[in-house]
mmCIF file of C-alpha atoms in Angstrom:
data_model
loop_
_atom_site.group_PDB
_atom_site.id
_atom_site.type_symbol
_atom_site.label_atom_id
_atom_site.label_comp_id
_atom_site.label_asym_id
_atom_site.label_seq_id
_atom_site.Cartn_x
_atom_site.Cartn_y
_atom_site.Cartn_z
ATOM 1 C CA MET G 1 0.000 0.000 0.000
ATOM 2 C CA GLY G 2 1.315 3.421 -0.925
ATOM 3 C CA LYS G 3 1.729 6.312 1.455
ATOM 4 C CA VAL G 4 -0.361 9.438 1.139
ATOM 5 C CA ILE G 5 1.265 12.820 1.731
ATOM 6 C CA VAL G 6 -0.609 16.109 1.813
ATOM 7 C CA VAL G 7 1.333 19.246 0.975
ATOM 8 C CA THR G 8 -0.490 22.049 2.721
ATOM 9 C CA SER G 9 0.022 25.503 4.242
ATOM 10 C CA GLY G 10 -3.150 27.486 4.764
ATOM 11 C CA LYS G 11 -1.645 30.555 3.149
ATOM 12 C CA GLY G 12 -1.397 30.812 -0.618
ATOM 13 C CA GLY G 13 1.756 31.474 -2.591
ATOM 14 C CA VAL G 14 4.211 29.925 -0.151
ATOM 15 C CA GLY G 15 5.280 27.082 -2.437
ATOM 16 C CA LYS G 16 2.845 24.168 -2.069
ATOM 17 C CA THR G 17 2.662 23.402 -5.766
ATOM 18 C CA THR G 18 6.387 23.914 -6.318
ATOM 19 C CA SER G 19 7.109 21.616 -3.376
ATOM 20 C CA THR G 20 4.612 18.983 -4.534
ATOM 21 C CA ALA G 21 6.214 18.863 -7.979
ATOM 22 C CA ALA G 22 9.765 18.873 -6.636
ATOM 23 C CA LEU G 23 9.162 16.213 -3.968
ATOM 24 C CA GLY G 24 7.170 14.043 -6.375
ATOM 25 C CA ALA G 25 9.911 14.206 -8.978
ATOM 26 C CA ALA G 26 12.651 13.666 -6.369
ATOM 27 C CA LEU G 27 10.946 10.507 -5.083
ATOM 28 C CA ALA G 28 10.404 9.296 -8.647
ATOM 29 C CA GLN G 29 14.054 10.014 -9.497
ATOM 30 C CA ASN G 30 14.854 7.613 -6.674
ATOM 31 C CA GLY G 31 12.875 4.892 -8.428
ATOM 32 C CA GLU G 32 9.601 5.172 -6.502
ATOM 33 C CA ARG G 33 6.240 5.069 -8.251
ATOM 34 C CA VAL G 34 4.702 8.473 -7.607
ATOM 35 C CA VAL G 35 1.463 10.266 -8.436
ATOM 36 C CA VAL G 36 0.938 13.943 -7.685
ATOM 37 C CA VAL G 37 -2.706 14.934 -7.294
ATOM 38 C CA ASP G 38 -3.946 18.501 -7.724
ATOM 39 C CA PHE G 39 -6.837 19.296 -5.350
ATOM 40 C CA ASP G 40 -7.083 22.941 -6.331
ATOM 41 C CA VAL G 41 -10.278 22.641 -8.365
ATOM 42 C CA GLY G 42 -10.904 25.821 -10.340
ATOM 43 C CA LEU G 43 -7.363 27.135 -9.892
ATOM 44 C CA ARG G 44 -5.225 24.235 -10.978
ATOM 45 C CA ASN G 45 -1.535 24.893 -11.493
ATOM 46 C CA LEU G 46 0.300 21.671 -10.788
ATOM 47 C CA ASP G 47 -0.100 20.739 -14.481
ATOM 48 C CA LEU G 48 1.641 23.980 -15.461
ATOM 49 C CA VAL G 49 4.510 23.601 -13.004
ATOM 50 C CA MET G 50 4.980 19.992 -14.178
ATOM 51 C CA GLY G 51 4.903 21.087 -17.823
ATOM 52 C CA ALA G 52 1.867 18.942 -18.658
ATOM 53 C CA GLU G 53 -0.733 21.676 -19.192
ATOM 54 C CA ARG G 54 -1.339 20.773 -22.823
ATOM 55 C CA ARG G 55 -1.792 17.100 -22.131
ATOM 56 C CA VAL G 56 -4.754 17.367 -19.753
ATOM 57 C CA VAL G 57 -7.811 15.578 -21.143
ATOM 58 C CA TYR G 58 -9.655 14.285 -18.084
ATOM 59 C CA ASP G 59 -9.283 15.386 -14.482
ATOM 60 C CA LEU G 60 -10.013 14.491 -10.867
ATOM 61 C CA VAL G 61 -13.607 15.738 -11.076
ATOM 62 C CA ASN G 62 -14.275 13.678 -14.220
ATOM 63 C CA VAL G 63 -13.070 10.571 -12.388
ATOM 64 C CA ILE G 64 -15.139 11.341 -9.292
ATOM 65 C CA GLN G 65 -18.251 11.988 -11.374
ATOM 66 C CA GLY G 66 -17.699 8.732 -13.261
ATOM 67 C CA GLU G 67 -17.138 10.487 -16.591
ATOM 68 C CA ALA G 68 -13.672 9.030 -17.021
ATOM 69 C CA LYS G 69 -11.615 6.156 -15.691
ATOM 70 C CA LEU G 70 -8.676 6.875 -13.434
ATOM 71 C CA THR G 71 -6.291 5.461 -16.050
ATOM 72 C CA GLN G 72 -7.661 7.924 -18.609
ATOM 73 C CA ALA G 73 -7.080 10.908 -16.355
ATOM 74 C CA LEU G 74 -3.555 10.033 -15.202
ATOM 75 C CA ILE G 75 -0.814 11.786 -17.178
ATOM 76 C CA ARG G 76 2.573 10.117 -17.345
ATOM 77 C CA ASP G 77 5.525 12.491 -17.044
ATOM 78 C CA LYS G 78 7.570 12.805 -20.247
ATOM 79 C CA ARG G 79 10.883 12.704 -18.380
ATOM 80 C CA LEU G 80 10.209 10.099 -15.691
ATOM 81 C CA GLU G 81 8.179 7.035 -16.572
ATOM 82 C CA ASN G 82 7.281 6.344 -12.922
ATOM 83 C CA LEU G 83 5.894 9.833 -12.234
ATOM 84 C CA PHE G 84 2.225 10.597 -12.880
ATOM 85 C CA LEU G 85 -0.071 13.594 -12.521
ATOM 86 C CA LEU G 86 -3.769 13.621 -11.719
ATOM 87 C CA PRO G 87 -4.858 17.148 -12.645
ATOM 88 C CA ALA G 88 -7.654 19.143 -11.042
ATOM 89 C CA SER G 89 -10.540 20.500 -13.046
ATOM 90 C CA GLN G 90 -10.171 24.079 -14.201
ATOM 91 C CA THR G 91 -13.791 24.727 -15.135
ATOM 92 C CA ARG G 92 -15.844 22.787 -12.626
ATOM 93 C CA ASP G 93 -16.879 23.907 -9.185
ATOM 94 C CA LYS G 94 -15.039 22.537 -6.163
ATOM 95 C CA ASP G 95 -18.368 21.261 -4.809
ATOM 96 C CA ASN G 96 -17.966 18.438 -7.304
ATOM 97 C CA LEU G 97 -15.372 16.927 -5.005
ATOM 98 C CA THR G 98 -17.385 14.515 -2.889
ATOM 99 C CA THR G 99 -15.998 12.792 0.165
ATOM 100 C CA GLU G 100 -16.950 9.369 -1.225
ATOM 101 C CA GLY G 101 -15.445 10.177 -4.628
ATOM 102 C CA VAL G 102 -12.139 11.289 -3.118
ATOM 103 C CA ASP G 103 -12.122 8.193 -0.861
ATOM 104 C CA ARG G 104 -12.488 5.957 -3.907
ATOM 105 C CA VAL G 105 -9.808 7.688 -5.996
ATOM 106 C CA ILE G 106 -7.218 7.771 -3.200
ATOM 107 C CA THR G 107 -7.845 4.128 -2.285
ATOM 108 C CA GLU G 108 -7.314 3.138 -5.906
ATOM 109 C CA LEU G 109 -4.150 5.249 -6.254
ATOM 110 C CA LYS G 110 -2.678 3.792 -3.052
ATOM 111 C CA ARG G 111 -2.935 0.330 -4.562
ATOM 112 C CA VAL G 112 -0.844 1.273 -7.599
ATOM 113 C CA PHE G 113 1.641 3.879 -6.368
ATOM 114 C CA ASP G 114 4.263 3.974 -3.622
ATOM 115 C CA TRP G 115 3.512 7.645 -2.983
ATOM 116 C CA VAL G 116 0.342 9.661 -3.486
ATOM 117 C CA ILE G 117 1.171 13.355 -3.024
ATOM 118 C CA CYS G 118 -1.848 15.632 -2.660
ATOM 119 C CA ASP G 119 -1.336 19.307 -3.500
ATOM 120 C CA SER G 120 -3.785 21.181 -1.268
ATOM 121 C CA PRO G 121 -5.469 24.424 -2.273
ATOM 122 C CA ALA G 122 -4.858 27.436 -0.044
ATOM 123 C CA GLY G 123 -7.379 28.145 2.683
ATOM 124 C CA ILE G 124 -9.136 25.889 5.164
ATOM 125 C CA GLU G 125 -12.280 25.128 3.159
ATOM 126 C CA ARG G 126 -13.556 21.919 1.660
ATOM 127 C CA GLY G 127 -10.799 21.489 -0.951
ATOM 128 C CA ALA G 128 -8.100 21.779 1.704
ATOM 129 C CA THR G 129 -9.792 19.441 4.188
ATOM 130 C CA LEU G 130 -10.460 16.857 1.463
ATOM 131 C CA ALA G 131 -6.818 17.023 0.340
ATOM 132 C CA MET G 132 -5.629 16.241 3.875
ATOM 133 C CA ARG G 133 -8.353 13.718 4.723
ATOM 134 C CA HIS G 134 -6.492 10.545 3.699
ATOM 135 C CA ALA G 135 -2.989 11.676 4.503
ATOM 136 C CA ASP G 136 -0.574 9.406 6.359
ATOM 137 C CA MET G 137 1.792 12.329 6.691
ATOM 138 C CA ALA G 138 1.689 16.052 6.071
ATOM 139 C CA VAL G 139 4.253 18.457 4.696
ATOM 140 C CA VAL G 140 3.449 21.916 6.056
ATOM 141 C CA VAL G 141 4.988 24.491 3.717
ATOM 142 C CA THR G 142 5.868 27.704 5.526
ATOM 143 C CA ASN G 143 7.694 30.920 4.670
ATOM 144 C CA PRO G 144 9.696 32.602 7.437
ATOM 145 C CA GLU G 145 7.113 35.355 7.654
ATOM 146 C CA VAL G 146 4.412 36.120 10.236
ATOM 147 C CA SER G 147 1.247 35.490 8.203
ATOM 148 C CA SER G 148 2.525 32.216 6.803
ATOM 149 C CA VAL G 149 3.573 30.937 10.245
ATOM 150 C CA ARG G 150 0.198 31.860 11.712
ATOM 151 C CA ASP G 151 -1.690 30.073 8.939
ATOM 152 C CA SER G 152 0.535 27.018 9.267
ATOM 153 C CA ASP G 153 -0.313 26.865 12.952
ATOM 154 C CA ARG G 154 -3.987 26.841 12.031
ATOM 155 C CA ILE G 155 -3.446 24.081 9.467
ATOM 156 C CA ILE G 156 -1.555 21.978 12.024
ATOM 157 C CA GLY G 157 -4.641 22.221 14.219
ATOM 158 C CA LEU G 158 -6.822 20.966 11.342
ATOM 159 C CA LEU G 159 -4.423 18.108 10.573
ATOM 160 C CA ASP G 160 -4.838 17.003 14.173
ATOM 161 C CA SER G 161 -8.630 17.155 14.067
ATOM 162 C CA LYS G 162 -10.120 16.928 10.566
ATOM 163 C CA THR G 163 -8.270 13.968 9.056
ATOM 164 C CA LEU G 164 -9.158 10.274 9.025
ATOM 165 C CA LYS G 165 -6.039 9.605 11.075
ATOM 166 C CA ALA G 166 -7.140 12.090 13.722
ATOM 167 C CA GLU G 167 -10.664 10.648 13.728
ATOM 168 C CA ARG G 168 -9.211 7.185 14.350
ATOM 169 C CA GLY G 169 -7.273 8.635 17.278
ATOM 170 C CA GLU G 170 -3.923 8.143 15.543
ATOM 171 C CA ARG G 171 -1.134 10.669 15.392
ATOM 172 C CA MET G 172 -0.645 12.533 12.137
ATOM 173 C CA GLU G 173 3.003 12.701 11.120
ATOM 174 C CA LYS G 174 3.706 16.357 10.345
ATOM 175 C CA HIS G 175 6.813 17.812 8.715
ATOM 176 C CA LEU G 176 7.804 21.430 8.354
ATOM 177 C CA MET G 177 9.114 22.535 4.971
ATOM 178 C CA LEU G 178 10.569 26.009 5.304
ATOM 179 C CA THR G 179 10.639 27.663 1.879
ATOM 180 C CA ARG G 180 12.084 30.899 0.488
ATOM 181 C CA TYR G 181 14.604 30.994 3.306
ATOM 182 C CA ASP G 182 17.310 33.627 3.118
ATOM 183 C CA ALA G 183 20.102 32.787 5.544
ATOM 184 C CA THR G 184 21.742 36.181 5.107
ATOM 185 C CA ARG G 185 18.620 38.107 6.045
ATOM 186 C CA ALA G 186 17.907 35.759 8.946
ATOM 187 C CA GLU G 187 21.461 36.226 10.198
ATOM 188 C CA ARG G 188 20.984 39.990 9.987
ATOM 189 C CA GLY G 189 17.870 39.745 12.154
ATOM 190 C CA ASP G 190 15.451 40.768 9.425
ATOM 191 C CA MET G 191 13.863 37.362 8.861
ATOM 192 C CA LEU G 192 12.611 34.720 11.279
ATOM 193 C CA LYS G 193 15.298 32.102 11.794
ATOM 194 C CA VAL G 194 14.800 28.379 11.339
ATOM 195 C CA ASP G 195 14.844 27.890 15.095
ATOM 196 C CA ASP G 196 12.247 30.625 15.640
ATOM 197 C CA VAL G 197 9.779 28.934 13.290
ATOM 198 C CA LEU G 198 10.530 25.493 14.717
ATOM 199 C CA GLU G 199 9.999 26.694 18.254
ATOM 200 C CA ILE G 200 6.714 28.370 17.388
ATOM 201 C CA LEU G 201 5.213 25.538 15.328
ATOM 202 C CA SER G 202 6.705 22.600 17.291
ATOM 203 C CA ILE G 203 6.846 20.143 14.401
ATOM 204 C CA PRO G 204 10.011 18.496 13.041
ATOM 205 C CA LEU G 205 11.823 19.985 10.069
ATOM 206 C CA VAL G 206 11.956 18.057 6.784
ATOM 207 C CA GLY G 207 13.788 20.639 4.707
ATOM 208 C CA ILE G 208 14.883 24.226 4.237
ATOM 209 C CA ILE G 209 14.515 25.497 0.699
ATOM 210 C CA PRO G 210 16.582 28.599 0.008
ATOM 211 C CA GLU G 211 15.133 31.606 -1.771
ATOM 212 C CA SER G 212 16.450 31.113 -5.285
ATOM 213 C CA SER G 213 15.902 32.172 -8.861
ATOM 214 C CA ASP G 214 16.288 28.503 -9.854
ATOM 215 C CA VAL G 215 12.747 27.850 -8.576
ATOM 216 C CA LEU G 216 11.197 30.468 -10.855
ATOM 217 C CA ARG G 217 13.374 29.358 -13.744
ATOM 218 C CA ALA G 218 12.163 25.787 -13.344
ATOM 219 C CA SER G 219 8.494 26.770 -13.281
ATOM 220 C CA ASN G 220 9.038 28.998 -16.321
ATOM 221 C CA MET G 221 10.251 25.909 -18.157
ATOM 222 C CA GLY G 222 7.529 23.655 -16.793
ATOM 223 C CA ALA G 223 9.804 21.326 -14.872
ATOM 224 C CA PRO G 224 9.989 20.397 -11.191
ATOM 225 C CA VAL G 225 13.127 22.102 -9.877
ATOM 226 C CA THR G 226 14.701 18.723 -9.090
ATOM 227 C CA LEU G 227 14.443 17.852 -12.793
ATOM 228 C CA ALA G 228 15.272 21.280 -14.229
ATOM 229 C CA ASP G 229 18.649 21.468 -12.504
ATOM 230 C CA ALA G 230 19.407 18.668 -10.095
ATOM 231 C CA ARG G 231 22.581 20.398 -8.879
ATOM 232 C CA CYS G 232 21.069 23.733 -7.818
ATOM 233 C CA ALA G 233 20.632 24.507 -4.108
ATOM 234 C CA PRO G 234 16.808 24.244 -3.928
ATOM 235 C CA ALA G 235 16.853 20.956 -5.866
ATOM 236 C CA MET G 236 19.401 19.462 -3.493
ATOM 237 C CA ALA G 237 17.327 20.601 -0.526
ATOM 238 C CA TYR G 238 14.261 18.887 -2.043
ATOM 239 C CA PHE G 239 16.232 15.680 -2.702
ATOM 240 C CA ASP G 240 17.269 15.603 0.952
ATOM 241 C CA ALA G 241 13.695 16.297 2.068
ATOM 242 C CA ALA G 242 12.428 13.410 -0.089
ATOM 243 C CA ARG G 243 14.961 11.091 1.517
ATOM 244 C CA ARG G 244 13.821 12.187 4.970
ATOM 245 C CA LEU G 245 10.219 11.460 4.006
ATOM 246 C CA ARG G 246 11.349 7.951 3.108
ATOM 247 C CA GLY G 247 12.599 7.634 6.666
ATOM 248 C CA GLU G 248 16.301 8.348 6.236
ATOM 249 C CA GLN G 249 18.014 10.309 8.980
ATOM 250 C CA LEU G 250 20.013 13.128 7.411
ATOM 251 C CA PRO G 251 21.512 16.121 9.143
ATOM 252 C CA ILE G 252 19.786 19.362 8.151
ATOM 253 C CA THR G 253 21.991 21.993 6.582
ATOM 254 C CA ILE G 254 20.968 25.599 6.237
ATOM 255 C CA PRO G 255 21.445 26.358 2.560
ATOM 256 C CA GLY G 256 23.175 29.551 1.529
ATOM 257 C CA ASP G 257 24.946 29.862 4.870
ATOM 258 C CA LYS G 258 28.354 29.223 3.393
ATOM 259 C CA ARG G 259 29.682 32.727 2.945
ATOM 260 C CA SER G 260 33.267 33.423 3.754
ATOM 261 C CA ILE G 261 34.247 35.829 6.482
ATOM 262 C CA PHE G 262 35.157 38.217 3.676
ATOM 263 C CA GLY G 263 31.651 37.897 2.248
ATOM 264 C CA LYS G 264 30.068 38.379 5.656
ATOM 265 C CA ILE G 265 31.917 41.610 6.334
ATOM 266 C CA PHE G 266 31.130 43.090 2.960
ATOM 267 C CA GLY G 267 27.641 41.641 2.846
ATOM 268 C CA ARG G 268 26.806 43.503 6.029
ATOM 269 C CA LYS G 269 28.258 46.752 4.849
ATOM 270 C CA ALA G 270 26.339 46.536 1.621
ATOM 271 C CA ALA G 271 23.131 46.175 3.583
ATOM 272 C CA MET Y 1 20.769 52.496 2.948
ATOM 273 C CA SER Y 2 23.785 54.051 4.634
ATOM 274 C CA ILE Y 3 26.083 52.245 7.005
ATOM 275 C CA PHE Y 4 24.496 54.196 9.847
ATOM 276 C CA GLY Y 5 21.109 52.780 9.028
ATOM 277 C CA LEU Y 6 22.313 49.561 10.578
ATOM 278 C CA PHE Y 7 22.686 51.182 13.946
ATOM 279 C CA ARG Y 8 19.448 53.083 13.775
ATOM 280 C CA LYS Y 9 17.210 50.301 12.619
ATOM 281 C CA GLN Y 10 15.934 47.800 15.114
ATOM 282 C CA LYS Y 11 16.064 44.148 14.099
ATOM 283 C CA SER Y 12 12.615 43.084 13.019
ATOM 284 C CA ALA Y 13 12.782 39.283 13.344
ATOM 285 C CA PRO Y 14 12.665 39.272 17.175
ATOM 286 C CA MET Y 15 9.532 41.415 16.972
ATOM 287 C CA ALA Y 16 7.944 38.973 14.530
ATOM 288 C CA ARG Y 17 8.808 36.101 16.802
ATOM 289 C CA GLU Y 18 7.384 37.750 19.895
ATOM 290 C CA ARG Y 19 4.192 38.886 18.183
ATOM 291 C CA LEU Y 20 3.614 35.398 16.839
ATOM 292 C CA GLN Y 21 4.187 33.751 20.188
ATOM 293 C CA VAL Y 22 1.648 35.992 21.887
ATOM 294 C CA LEU Y 23 -0.909 35.715 19.091
ATOM 295 C CA LEU Y 24 -0.666 31.947 18.685
ATOM 296 C CA ALA Y 25 -0.859 31.291 22.411
ATOM 297 C CA HIS Y 26 -4.149 33.137 22.309
ATOM 298 C CA GLU Y 27 -5.421 31.551 19.093
ATOM 299 C CA ARG Y 28 -4.550 28.029 20.185
ATOM 300 C CA ALA Y 29 -6.478 28.548 23.389
ATOM 301 C CA SER Y 30 -9.592 29.706 21.561
ATOM 302 C CA ALA Y 31 -9.220 27.644 18.368
ATOM 303 C CA GLY Y 32 -9.719 23.934 18.757
ATOM 304 C CA SER Y 33 -12.646 25.648 20.461
ATOM 305 C CA ASP Y 34 -15.108 23.178 18.926
ATOM 306 C CA LEU Y 35 -13.398 20.281 20.647
ATOM 307 C CA VAL Y 36 -12.737 22.116 23.886
ATOM 308 C CA SER Y 37 -16.275 23.416 24.191
ATOM 309 C CA ILE Y 38 -17.775 19.995 23.376
ATOM 310 C CA LEU Y 39 -15.517 18.400 25.985
ATOM 311 C CA ARG Y 40 -16.439 21.081 28.463
ATOM 312 C CA GLU Y 41 -20.165 20.525 27.996
ATOM 313 C CA GLU Y 42 -19.933 16.750 28.209
ATOM 314 C CA ILE Y 43 -17.611 16.693 31.196
ATOM 315 C CA LEU Y 44 -19.915 19.150 32.916
ATOM 316 C CA ALA Y 45 -22.942 16.937 32.225
ATOM 317 C CA VAL Y 46 -21.253 13.810 33.603
ATOM 318 C CA ILE Y 47 -20.091 15.458 36.796
ATOM 319 C CA ALA Y 48 -23.398 17.270 37.285
ATOM 320 C CA LYS Y 49 -25.128 13.880 37.379
ATOM 321 C CA HIS Y 50 -23.368 13.116 40.635
ATOM 322 C CA VAL Y 51 -22.539 16.396 42.285
ATOM 323 C CA GLU Y 52 -24.057 19.816 42.210
ATOM 324 C CA LEU Y 53 -21.686 22.295 40.638
ATOM 325 C CA ASP Y 54 -21.393 25.719 39.180
ATOM 326 C CA ALA Y 55 -20.968 25.675 35.395
ATOM 327 C CA ASP Y 56 -18.692 28.712 35.571
ATOM 328 C CA ARG Y 57 -16.287 26.860 37.824
ATOM 329 C CA VAL Y 58 -15.326 24.325 35.150
ATOM 330 C CA HIS Y 59 -12.275 25.152 33.067
ATOM 331 C CA VAL Y 60 -11.117 23.072 30.142
ATOM 332 C CA LYS Y 61 -7.824 23.968 28.475
ATOM 333 C CA MET Y 62 -5.891 22.392 25.627
ATOM 334 C CA ASP Y 63 -2.143 22.866 25.160
ATOM 335 C CA ARG Y 64 -0.001 21.597 22.338
ATOM 336 C CA ASP Y 65 3.560 20.405 22.542
ATOM 337 C CA GLU Y 66 5.911 18.733 20.079
ATOM 338 C CA ASN Y 67 4.963 15.228 21.159
ATOM 339 C CA MET Y 68 1.580 15.542 22.796
ATOM 340 C CA SER Y 69 -1.425 17.618 23.579
ATOM 341 C CA ILE Y 70 -2.300 18.260 27.196
ATOM 342 C CA LEU Y 71 -5.933 18.440 28.184
ATOM 343 C CA GLU Y 72 -6.327 20.258 31.424
ATOM 344 C CA ILE Y 73 -9.637 19.982 33.260
ATOM 345 C CA ASP Y 74 -10.171 22.057 36.327
ATOM 346 C CA VAL Y 75 -13.435 21.490 38.157
ATOM 347 C CA GLU Y 76 -14.212 23.330 41.331
ATOM 348 C CA ILE Y 77 -16.708 21.416 43.463
ATOM 349 C CA PRO Y 78 -18.418 23.326 46.266
ATOM 350 C CA LEU Y 79 -17.999 21.807 49.727
ATOM 351 C CA LYS Y 80 -21.753 21.389 50.150
ATOM 352 C CA SER Y 81 -22.098 19.167 47.063
ATOM 353 C CA THR Y 82 -19.148 17.026 48.062
ATOM 354 C CA LEU Y 83 -20.909 16.235 51.307
ATOM 355 C CA GLN Y 84 -24.090 15.339 49.470
ATOM 356 C CA ALA Y 85 -22.211 13.032 47.117
ATOM 357 C CA ALA Y 86 -20.504 11.293 50.014
#
């Protein structure tokens, strides 16, 4: 049986879709069978970030409504044969996502794939709660910024109350993914530090993704950042995060914190 | 920004951290409010079956930690009712 991960955050624009694509690709690059599922009905974007926007024929809502088979809706990645995408509907209303329909689709996907990664919409409404409902573990994507941290705290509360795991009285495994981190600004005292966010949210860290132009470049090209340039800093951080999700114990490094003393002195003056 | 700006400007991250800590302590106490208020009502009903008590003297609090949540129930039972129950 595959594992279900929800990538969630509460706040929009913090990197859920980017992280879903990057983690999905990273796991697939390690030989795992992966499907990434877009739950953002009406505002789908995972297809675009994955570079599959022109190949969408059927979507999650079609499958739930019985208008298409799951195998018809799944899109196989052009670069990785063991990576698939289940797109959301762009035109239909999110009310078309029924609890029973989502139950059926996820159960079926779990039978075929090692990892089912659900990209949650922003907010705390139906789409978000359905995306987290079946999760075995959650990746909470957070920016080192007050509104994002607050919303993540709210989402952590929902993960502990509104999921099947919580209803069964089990503990939801939650992982913090800190994105758009700028070690220089944090060092200067103008951005929350890793430890600040960890102390406030009290969930273990799965990765720190540095603020980087490589992320935008990858989405411009329609490739998960781990596929666009596997050697760039954010890609390496996502590879490490994927390994941690598989249960490996790896020390966490703060990316971008490698400046020389020379750089530190002049970096400060330039500020 | 000039070099002197560094001395003038207060670091903002500690402020963010402090504001969040205060805000979230408050929000966590009131959020989960569905669960806490349901628990409060039900606990109150069970105890009230056996002893007479003042509904305002029952406090239910939920705290979250890295590894566990702590449910704190504080029920004040008037001396008179305790005697009746015994």
